[in-house]
C-alpha cells in the first residue's frame, strides 16, 4: 500500500426533513456529502437543487441504499426523531407509533451498526432528549457521539465530525495492525474498540496464527488507558507446567531448587496489561493461583508470605474451546467466569477474510523490509540498480504500474489467483512467512544478478516467479486441529516412494514450526518435544535439526 | 394545558435558531442564509410558522419565560414584510430574537 491520500470528510445525513441538510450544505462546504443522487459535483452547484429529495437519506431504507453503494462515507449525522408514517419506520408494530417516531434514530443506529460498524455516527440530540437509560449504553460506544448543543452549531459540529474522523483514521492508518475492510473484521473492530474502554478482562478467541497476540499488544493495550504502562505477554503453551507458577507470580530465594528473588509477570505488568496466550494450557495449580490474583488484585511470590498489590488488565487468548474444557472439568468454571467470556470476541481465520488479503500482503511486505537486515539488503539492491529515494518495498500484481518510490515485488496474476484460493490453514502467520520467503528469495536472486553486473535487466519491479509461489504454497502449513491435539494435518503429507520419506517430511515440518513458534530457542523446542531436562535435551534437538538438513540462518531469514 | 418541555425545546428551541445560531451577533445575513433563516421562522408552503408551532405546544400560559418567548415570536412575525424585502436591520433583528428564544427555552427546559 502506498502513501494514503487524505480526502475531505464525507458525511451522510439521515434526517426526515431537509432543512438541516440545506443548512449544513450552506455552511459547511468543506465537507463532502453522500447523497442518493449519482450526479457529480456538490449539491449547491447543482441546477436541480431546489426541492431535490436526493440530498440525504430520509429513513433507514434510503440510508441503507447510500451506505451499501458508497463505501467512502466517513461519518453519519443521524437525527433521532423521525416524523414518518408507520410503514417507513423500523421497529415493532406493537410499540406505540409516537415512541417509534421519537426514538427512530436509535433503531436506525442499530441497523447502521450491523451494516457499517466502523463508521462513526453523530446522533443529533442530547442525553436529556433520549433519556439517560437509553443514553448510557451509547456513551460506552466509541463510534457513537451525542451532538447535544453542537447539533445546530455548524462550526462546532464540523469540529466534532473532524475529531471523530481523525480518530477513526488513526486506527486505520496505524500500520502496526491491519484491520482490513472485510465484513468480519469491520464488525470485530467495532466490538474490540468498544470493549477496550471498559477496562474489563478480555478473552480473545481464534485459530492459531490469526494474530491474537498482535491484537492484544497493538490494539487492546495500545489504545487503552493503560498504554503508558507495560505490556507483558506470556505464551503459556511454551512454558513447561512446572515453570508456569513461578513465571507468573515470581519467587523468593529458596522457594524451590534454584529459585531466586524475582518478580513474576503479574508484577511486571503492574499498571499495564498482562496477556496470557493459550490460557487453555494453564495447569490446575496455576489456575487456582490466577483466580486468587484476579479476585484479590494481589499476588504472592512462590515461597513468600507477603502478598503484593497488582493492578493489571488481563487479556487472555486461546484457540481451544474453553467452555468444553470447563464442562470436562479441566478448566475451572470460576476462573473462566473471571475471564469475562460474555465479552469474548473471535478473530476470524484468514480464509474468512479473503477480502483483506491484498491489504495484508501490502502491509506485510512493507513491514518486512522496514528495518534491520532486510532493509539493508533492499537498500543494497536499490543502490545497485540506481533507484534513489526512500528504501521501501511494496506488493504488486500483474502489470500494475511500477512504484513511485522504492521497489515492488510483483506477483503474476496466476500466482495472485492461487493465493486467493489458498486455504491458509496457518492464517496470518502462514501468510507472513510465505511473503517473507517469496520476497526475500526474489530479492537475493536479483541482488546477486545486480552485483554480478547484470543490473541492466533489473529495475523497480522485482517479478516473483510463479513456480516459486507454487512451491511455497504447496508446501503445506501444519495446522493444529481445534483442540491442538494433532500437530500435523493430513494436508501436509505428500506422496513419497517410501514411508520413511513421508515421516521425514512431517518431522521436518514439525521442526520448522517449532523453530518458528519458539523463535529458534532450542531449549524451548526441547521442552515441547521431550521429557526431562530441557537444557540437556536441547542438544539432541539441535542435532536432529541439523540431520534434517535445516539451517538456522535460512530459517531466520 | 400541561406543556411538553422536551417537545417545546426540540420543535421550537432548536429549530427556531437553526440558522440564526450560526450567524455571529450583529453580522450581516448572507442571502442564502437569509432564505434558510426565514424558513426557520415563517415556514415554507403549508409548513406552520414557528409562532403557530409554539402556540400549539404551549397554549395559554402564565410561565414568564414562555411569555417572553411568545413576545419574541410575535415581533418576528411583525418583521416578516421587511425581512422578505431584504431589510438588513429586520434580518439581523430576527436572528437576534431567534437566538434569544433558543437560549431562553434551553434554560427553561433544564430548570
Tab-separated table of C-alpha atoms in Angstrom, chain A residues 15 18-20 22-23 26-27 29 50-51 79 81 83 98 102 124-126 128-129 148-149 151-155, chain B residues 4 6-7 9-11 14-15 17-19 21-23 32-33 35-36 39-41 43-44 47-48 50 106 110:
chain	number	residue	atom	x	y	z
A	15	UNK	CA	-32.963	13.136	8.690
A	18	UNK	CA	-34.453	18.666	4.641
A	19	UNK	CA	-33.903	21.994	6.386
A	20	UNK	CA	-30.991	20.790	8.405
A	22	UNK	CA	-29.739	22.688	3.499
A	23	UNK	CA	-28.166	24.469	6.407
A	26	UNK	CA	-24.826	26.188	3.032
A	27	UNK	CA	-22.412	26.467	5.917
A	29	UNK	CA	-18.789	23.430	2.133
A	50	UNK	CA	-34.243	23.400	-5.131
A	51	UNK	CA	-36.738	20.885	-3.849
A	79	UNK	CA	-31.434	12.660	13.615
A	81	UNK	CA	-36.937	11.963	15.961
A	83	UNK	CA	-41.972	12.016	11.972
A	98	UNK	CA	-45.258	8.122	18.887
A	102	UNK	CA	-39.452	9.754	18.942
A	124	UNK	CA	-28.151	14.933	16.618
A	125	UNK	CA	-29.543	15.067	20.106
A	126	UNK	CA	-28.659	15.345	23.754
A	128	UNK	CA	-31.783	14.563	28.048
A	129	UNK	CA	-33.758	14.207	24.852
A	148	UNK	CA	-26.184	17.858	22.031
A	149	UNK	CA	-25.929	21.635	21.718
A	151	UNK	CA	-26.071	19.772	16.613
A	152	UNK	CA	-27.124	23.054	15.103
A	153	UNK	CA	-23.921	24.989	15.554
A	154	UNK	CA	-22.286	24.246	12.235
A	155	UNK	CA	-18.721	25.077	13.235
B	4	UNK	CA	-44.295	19.002	26.913
B	6	UNK	CA	-38.911	18.282	25.617
B	7	UNK	CA	-41.101	18.888	22.614
B	9	UNK	CA	-37.279	22.611	23.333
B	10	UNK	CA	-36.930	20.420	20.246
B	11	UNK	CA	-39.559	21.827	17.931
B	14	UNK	CA	-33.754	24.129	18.403
B	15	UNK	CA	-35.448	24.792	15.130
B	17	UNK	CA	-32.441	29.273	15.742
B	18	UNK	CA	-31.166	26.544	13.473
B	19	UNK	CA	-29.750	29.081	11.057
B	21	UNK	CA	-27.230	30.351	15.837
B	22	UNK	CA	-24.700	30.089	13.039
B	23	UNK	CA	-24.697	33.832	12.456
B	32	UNK	CA	-28.556	32.201	1.006
B	33	UNK	CA	-28.678	32.046	4.781
B	35	UNK	CA	-33.629	32.324	2.932
B	36	UNK	CA	-32.939	29.483	5.349
B	39	UNK	CA	-37.870	29.396	6.501
B	40	UNK	CA	-36.981	28.529	10.094
B	41	UNK	CA	-39.306	31.209	11.470
B	43	UNK	CA	-42.107	28.046	7.305
B	44	UNK	CA	-42.489	27.343	3.624
B	47	UNK	CA	-45.483	24.403	6.930
B	48	UNK	CA	-46.600	26.166	10.155
B	50	UNK	CA	-42.779	28.988	14.370
B	106	UNK	CA	-32.851	25.806	26.896
B	110	UNK	CA	-33.304	22.492	32.221
